[in-house]
Short mmCIF file of C-alpha atoms in Angstrom, two decimals:
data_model
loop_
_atom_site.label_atom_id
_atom_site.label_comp_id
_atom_site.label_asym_id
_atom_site.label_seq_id
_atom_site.Cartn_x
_atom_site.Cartn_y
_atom_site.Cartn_z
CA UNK Q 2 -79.98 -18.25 17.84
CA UNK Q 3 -81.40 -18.26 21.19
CA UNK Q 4 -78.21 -19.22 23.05
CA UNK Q 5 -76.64 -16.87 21.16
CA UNK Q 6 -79.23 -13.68 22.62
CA UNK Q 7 -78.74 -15.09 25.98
CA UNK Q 8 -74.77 -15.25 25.47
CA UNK Q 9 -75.04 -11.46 24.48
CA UNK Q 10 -77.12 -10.20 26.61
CA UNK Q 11 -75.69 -11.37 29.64
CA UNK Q 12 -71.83 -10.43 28.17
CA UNK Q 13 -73.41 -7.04 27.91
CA UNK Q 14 -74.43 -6.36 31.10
CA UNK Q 15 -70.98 -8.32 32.45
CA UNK Q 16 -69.47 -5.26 30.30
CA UNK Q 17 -71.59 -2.79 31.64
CA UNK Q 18 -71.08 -3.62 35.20
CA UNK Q 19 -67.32 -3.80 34.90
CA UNK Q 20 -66.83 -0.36 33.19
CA UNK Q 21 -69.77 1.10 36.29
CA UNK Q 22 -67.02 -0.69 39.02
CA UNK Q 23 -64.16 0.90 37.14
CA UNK Q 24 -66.23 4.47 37.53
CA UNK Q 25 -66.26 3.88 41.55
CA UNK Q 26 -62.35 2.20 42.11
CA UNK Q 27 -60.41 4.25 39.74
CA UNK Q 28 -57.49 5.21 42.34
CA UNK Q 29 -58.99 4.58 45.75
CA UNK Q 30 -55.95 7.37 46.61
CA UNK Q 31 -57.93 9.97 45.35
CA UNK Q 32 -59.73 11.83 48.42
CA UNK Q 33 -63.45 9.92 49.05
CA UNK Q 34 -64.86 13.61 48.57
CA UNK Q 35 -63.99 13.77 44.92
CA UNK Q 36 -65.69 10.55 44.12
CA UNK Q 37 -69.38 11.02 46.42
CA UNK Q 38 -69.90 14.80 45.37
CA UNK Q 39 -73.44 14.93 44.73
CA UNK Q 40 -72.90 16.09 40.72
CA UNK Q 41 -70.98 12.89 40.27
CA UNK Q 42 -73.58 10.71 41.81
CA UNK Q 43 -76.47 12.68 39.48
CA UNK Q 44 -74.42 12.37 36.24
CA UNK Q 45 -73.81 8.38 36.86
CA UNK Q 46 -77.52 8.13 37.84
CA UNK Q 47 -78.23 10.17 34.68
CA UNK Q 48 -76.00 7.80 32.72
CA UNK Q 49 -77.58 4.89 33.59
CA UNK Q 50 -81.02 5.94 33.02
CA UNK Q 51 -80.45 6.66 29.63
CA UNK Q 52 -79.21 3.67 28.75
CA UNK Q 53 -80.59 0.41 26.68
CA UNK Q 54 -82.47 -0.41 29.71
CA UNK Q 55 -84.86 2.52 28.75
CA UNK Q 56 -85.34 1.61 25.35
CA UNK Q 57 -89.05 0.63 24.42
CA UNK Q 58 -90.83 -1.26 21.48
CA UNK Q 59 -92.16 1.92 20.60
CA UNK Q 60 -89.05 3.07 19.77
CA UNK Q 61 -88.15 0.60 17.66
CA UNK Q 62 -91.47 1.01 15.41
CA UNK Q 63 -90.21 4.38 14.99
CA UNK Q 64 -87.16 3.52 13.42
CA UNK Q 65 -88.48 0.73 11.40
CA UNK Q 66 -91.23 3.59 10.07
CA UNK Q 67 -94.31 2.32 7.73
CA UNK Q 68 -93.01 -1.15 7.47
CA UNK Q 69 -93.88 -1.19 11.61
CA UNK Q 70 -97.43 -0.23 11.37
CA UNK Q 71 -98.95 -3.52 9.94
CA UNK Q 72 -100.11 -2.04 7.21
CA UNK Q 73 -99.66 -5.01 5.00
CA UNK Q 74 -98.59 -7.47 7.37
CA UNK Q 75 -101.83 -9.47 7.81
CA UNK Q 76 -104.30 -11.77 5.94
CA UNK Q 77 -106.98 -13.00 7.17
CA UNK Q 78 -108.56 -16.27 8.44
CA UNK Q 79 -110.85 -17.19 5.17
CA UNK Q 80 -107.19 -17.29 3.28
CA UNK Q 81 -105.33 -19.79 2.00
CA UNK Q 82 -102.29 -20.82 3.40
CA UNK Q 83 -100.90 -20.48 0.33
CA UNK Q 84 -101.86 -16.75 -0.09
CA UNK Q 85 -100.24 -16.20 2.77
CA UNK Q 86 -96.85 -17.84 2.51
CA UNK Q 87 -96.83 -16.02 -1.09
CA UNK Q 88 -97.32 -12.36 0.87
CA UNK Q 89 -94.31 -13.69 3.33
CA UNK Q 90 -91.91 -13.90 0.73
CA UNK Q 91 -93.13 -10.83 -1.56
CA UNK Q 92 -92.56 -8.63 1.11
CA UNK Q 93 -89.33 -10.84 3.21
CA UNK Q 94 -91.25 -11.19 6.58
CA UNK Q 95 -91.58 -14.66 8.62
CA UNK Q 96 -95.54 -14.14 9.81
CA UNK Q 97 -98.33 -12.45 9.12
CA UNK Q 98 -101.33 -11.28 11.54
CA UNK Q 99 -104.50 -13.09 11.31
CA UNK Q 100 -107.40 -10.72 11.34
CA UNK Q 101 -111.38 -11.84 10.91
CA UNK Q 102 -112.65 -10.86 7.65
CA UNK Q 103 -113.61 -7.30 6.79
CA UNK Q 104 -111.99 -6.55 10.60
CA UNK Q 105 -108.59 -5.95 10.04
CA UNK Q 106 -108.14 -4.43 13.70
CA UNK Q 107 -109.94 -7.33 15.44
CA UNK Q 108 -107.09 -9.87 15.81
CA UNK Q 109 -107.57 -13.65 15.11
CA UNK Q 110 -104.07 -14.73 15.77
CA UNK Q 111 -100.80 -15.34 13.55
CA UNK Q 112 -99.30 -17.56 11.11
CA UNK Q 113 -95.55 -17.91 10.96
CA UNK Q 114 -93.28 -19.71 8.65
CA UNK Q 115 -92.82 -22.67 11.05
CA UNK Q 116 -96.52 -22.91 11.35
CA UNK Q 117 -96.52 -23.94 7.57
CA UNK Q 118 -93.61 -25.93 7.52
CA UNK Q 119 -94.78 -28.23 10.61
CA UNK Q 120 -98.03 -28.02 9.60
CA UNK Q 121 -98.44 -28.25 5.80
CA UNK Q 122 -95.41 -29.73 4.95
CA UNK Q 123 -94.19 -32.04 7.12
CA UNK Q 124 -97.79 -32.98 7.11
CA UNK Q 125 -98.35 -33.84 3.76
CA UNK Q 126 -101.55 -31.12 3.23
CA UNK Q 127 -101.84 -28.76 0.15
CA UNK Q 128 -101.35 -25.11 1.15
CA UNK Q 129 -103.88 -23.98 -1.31
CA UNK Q 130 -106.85 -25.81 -0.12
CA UNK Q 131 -106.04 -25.67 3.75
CA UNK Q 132 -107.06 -22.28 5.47
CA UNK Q 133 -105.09 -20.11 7.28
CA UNK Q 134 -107.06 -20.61 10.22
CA UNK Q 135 -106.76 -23.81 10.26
CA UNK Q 136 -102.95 -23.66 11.35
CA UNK Q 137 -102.49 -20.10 12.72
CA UNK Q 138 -101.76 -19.43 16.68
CA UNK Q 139 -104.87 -18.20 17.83
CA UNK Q 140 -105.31 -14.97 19.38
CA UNK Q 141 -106.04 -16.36 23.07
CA UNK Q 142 -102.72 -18.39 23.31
CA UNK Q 143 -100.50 -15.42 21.18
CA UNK Q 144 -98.23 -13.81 23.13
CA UNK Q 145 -97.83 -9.76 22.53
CA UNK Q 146 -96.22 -6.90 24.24
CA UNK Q 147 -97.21 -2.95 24.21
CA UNK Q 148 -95.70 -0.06 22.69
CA UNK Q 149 -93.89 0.64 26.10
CA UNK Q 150 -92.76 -2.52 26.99
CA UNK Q 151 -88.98 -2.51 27.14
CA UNK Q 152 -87.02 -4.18 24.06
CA UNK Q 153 -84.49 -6.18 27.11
CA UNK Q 154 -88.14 -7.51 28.47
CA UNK Q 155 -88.66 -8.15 25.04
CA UNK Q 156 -86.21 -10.14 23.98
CA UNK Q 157 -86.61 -12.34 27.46
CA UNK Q 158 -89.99 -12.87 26.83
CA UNK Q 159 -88.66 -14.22 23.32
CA UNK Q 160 -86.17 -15.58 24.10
CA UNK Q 161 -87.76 -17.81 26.99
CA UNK Q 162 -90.89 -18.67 24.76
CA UNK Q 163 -88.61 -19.94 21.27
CA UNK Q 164 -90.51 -17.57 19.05
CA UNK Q 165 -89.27 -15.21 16.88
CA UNK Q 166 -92.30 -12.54 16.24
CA UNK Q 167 -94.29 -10.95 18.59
CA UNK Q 168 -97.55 -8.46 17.75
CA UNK Q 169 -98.06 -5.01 19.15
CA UNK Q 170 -100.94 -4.41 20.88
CA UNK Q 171 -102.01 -1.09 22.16
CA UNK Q 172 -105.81 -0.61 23.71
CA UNK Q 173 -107.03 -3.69 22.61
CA UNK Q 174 -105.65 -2.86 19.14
CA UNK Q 175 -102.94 -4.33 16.40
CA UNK Q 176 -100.77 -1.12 15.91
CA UNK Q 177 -97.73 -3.49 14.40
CA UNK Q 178 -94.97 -6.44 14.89
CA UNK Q 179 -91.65 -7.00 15.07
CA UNK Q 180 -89.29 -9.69 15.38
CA UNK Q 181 -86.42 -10.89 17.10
CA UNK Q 182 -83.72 -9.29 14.51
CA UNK Q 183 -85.56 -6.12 15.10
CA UNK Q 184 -84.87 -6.77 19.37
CA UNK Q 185 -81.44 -7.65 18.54
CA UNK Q 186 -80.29 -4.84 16.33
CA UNK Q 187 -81.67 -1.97 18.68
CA UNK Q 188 -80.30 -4.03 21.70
CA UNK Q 189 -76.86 -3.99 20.13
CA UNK Q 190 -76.97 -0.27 18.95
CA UNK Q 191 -78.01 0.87 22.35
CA UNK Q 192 -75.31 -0.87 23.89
CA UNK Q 193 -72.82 -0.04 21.55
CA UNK Q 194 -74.04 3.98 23.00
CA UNK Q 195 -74.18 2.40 26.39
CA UNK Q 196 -70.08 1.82 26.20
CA UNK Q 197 -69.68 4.74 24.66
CA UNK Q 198 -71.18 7.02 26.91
CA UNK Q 199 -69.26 5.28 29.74
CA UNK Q 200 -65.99 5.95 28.39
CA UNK Q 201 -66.82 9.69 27.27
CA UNK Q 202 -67.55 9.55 31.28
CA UNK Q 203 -64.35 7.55 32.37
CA UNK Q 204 -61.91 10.07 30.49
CA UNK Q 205 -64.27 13.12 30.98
CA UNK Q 206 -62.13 14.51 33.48
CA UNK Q 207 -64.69 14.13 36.29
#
């Protein structure tokens, strides 16, 4: 999975970077004056500026809606492990936040599917007597990103550090979580747009 982001997100940009080149050689016959006006150089820059590399966590919470905001995506530290893989697969998520009981905005850490199977299973302990903070990530080694970090940043960060969910974390604060599918699919819809917009340009008439 991870080779395969990296393979993608570096075609991308290859893509990208071709179709920009083809914007500045298309027939080098054409008089230099037509190709440097000043309205051509602000519409590329405009172009470009628009594109995926603008495209922020936040906005991806805002697509995803209510199933963004946490609002059920946590347990807390007293529970069992067992209560918590059971929440994973009633609602089809791969973690949970860990929160402190009766402080569900004071994060503990997280818990992931690969946390129980590395630690439960291939183990040999029973899920429903072992505590979820027992085998959860703890807060001061989790790794998080903000609202307005940018979803290519994102996925590096990711990518680099093998994991597949990441918390949201806005003034000290758990506003949400997403995961890698969520990175991939807005990463591929804004560059599906990204080509788009480049070819509207190309045969625009410019």
């Amino acid at each position: 999975m991870q080779a395969v982001i990296r393979s993608f997100v570096s075609g991308g940009n290859v893509v990208k970077a071709s179709m920009l080149q083809h914007l500045r050689v298309i027939n080098p016959a054409i008089q230099p004056s037509v190709f440097t006006s000043r309205s051509e150089t602000t519409q590329s820059a405009r172009m470009e500026e628009h594109g995926f590399e603008s495209t922020t966590i936040s906005d991806i919470m805002k697509a995803k809606g209510k199933s963004a905001d946490g609002s059920w995506l946590w347990c807390t530290t007293d529970d069992t492990v067992y209560d918590a893989v059971k929440s994973m697969t009633q609602h089809n998520v791969g973690a949970l936040v860990v929160v402190k009981p009766g402080e569900q905005q004071s994060l503990a850490g997280i818990i992931t599917e690969r946390d129980y199977l590395r630690k439960i299973i291939v183990q040999g302990k029973s899920s429903k007597s072992t505590k979820v903070g027992d085998i959860m990530t703890e807060e001061n080694k989790l790794i998080t990103v903000t609202p307005e970090t940018k979803v290519l940043q994102a996925m590096q960060l990711m990518t680099e550090k093998r994991i597949r969910h990441i918390p949201v974390i806005k003034d000290k604060g758990m506003v949400g979580m997403v995961s890698i599918g969520d990175v991939v699919r807005a990463v591929v819809t804004e560059h599906r747009e990204e080509l788009n917009r480049l070819n509207a340009f190309i045969q625009g008439g410019y």
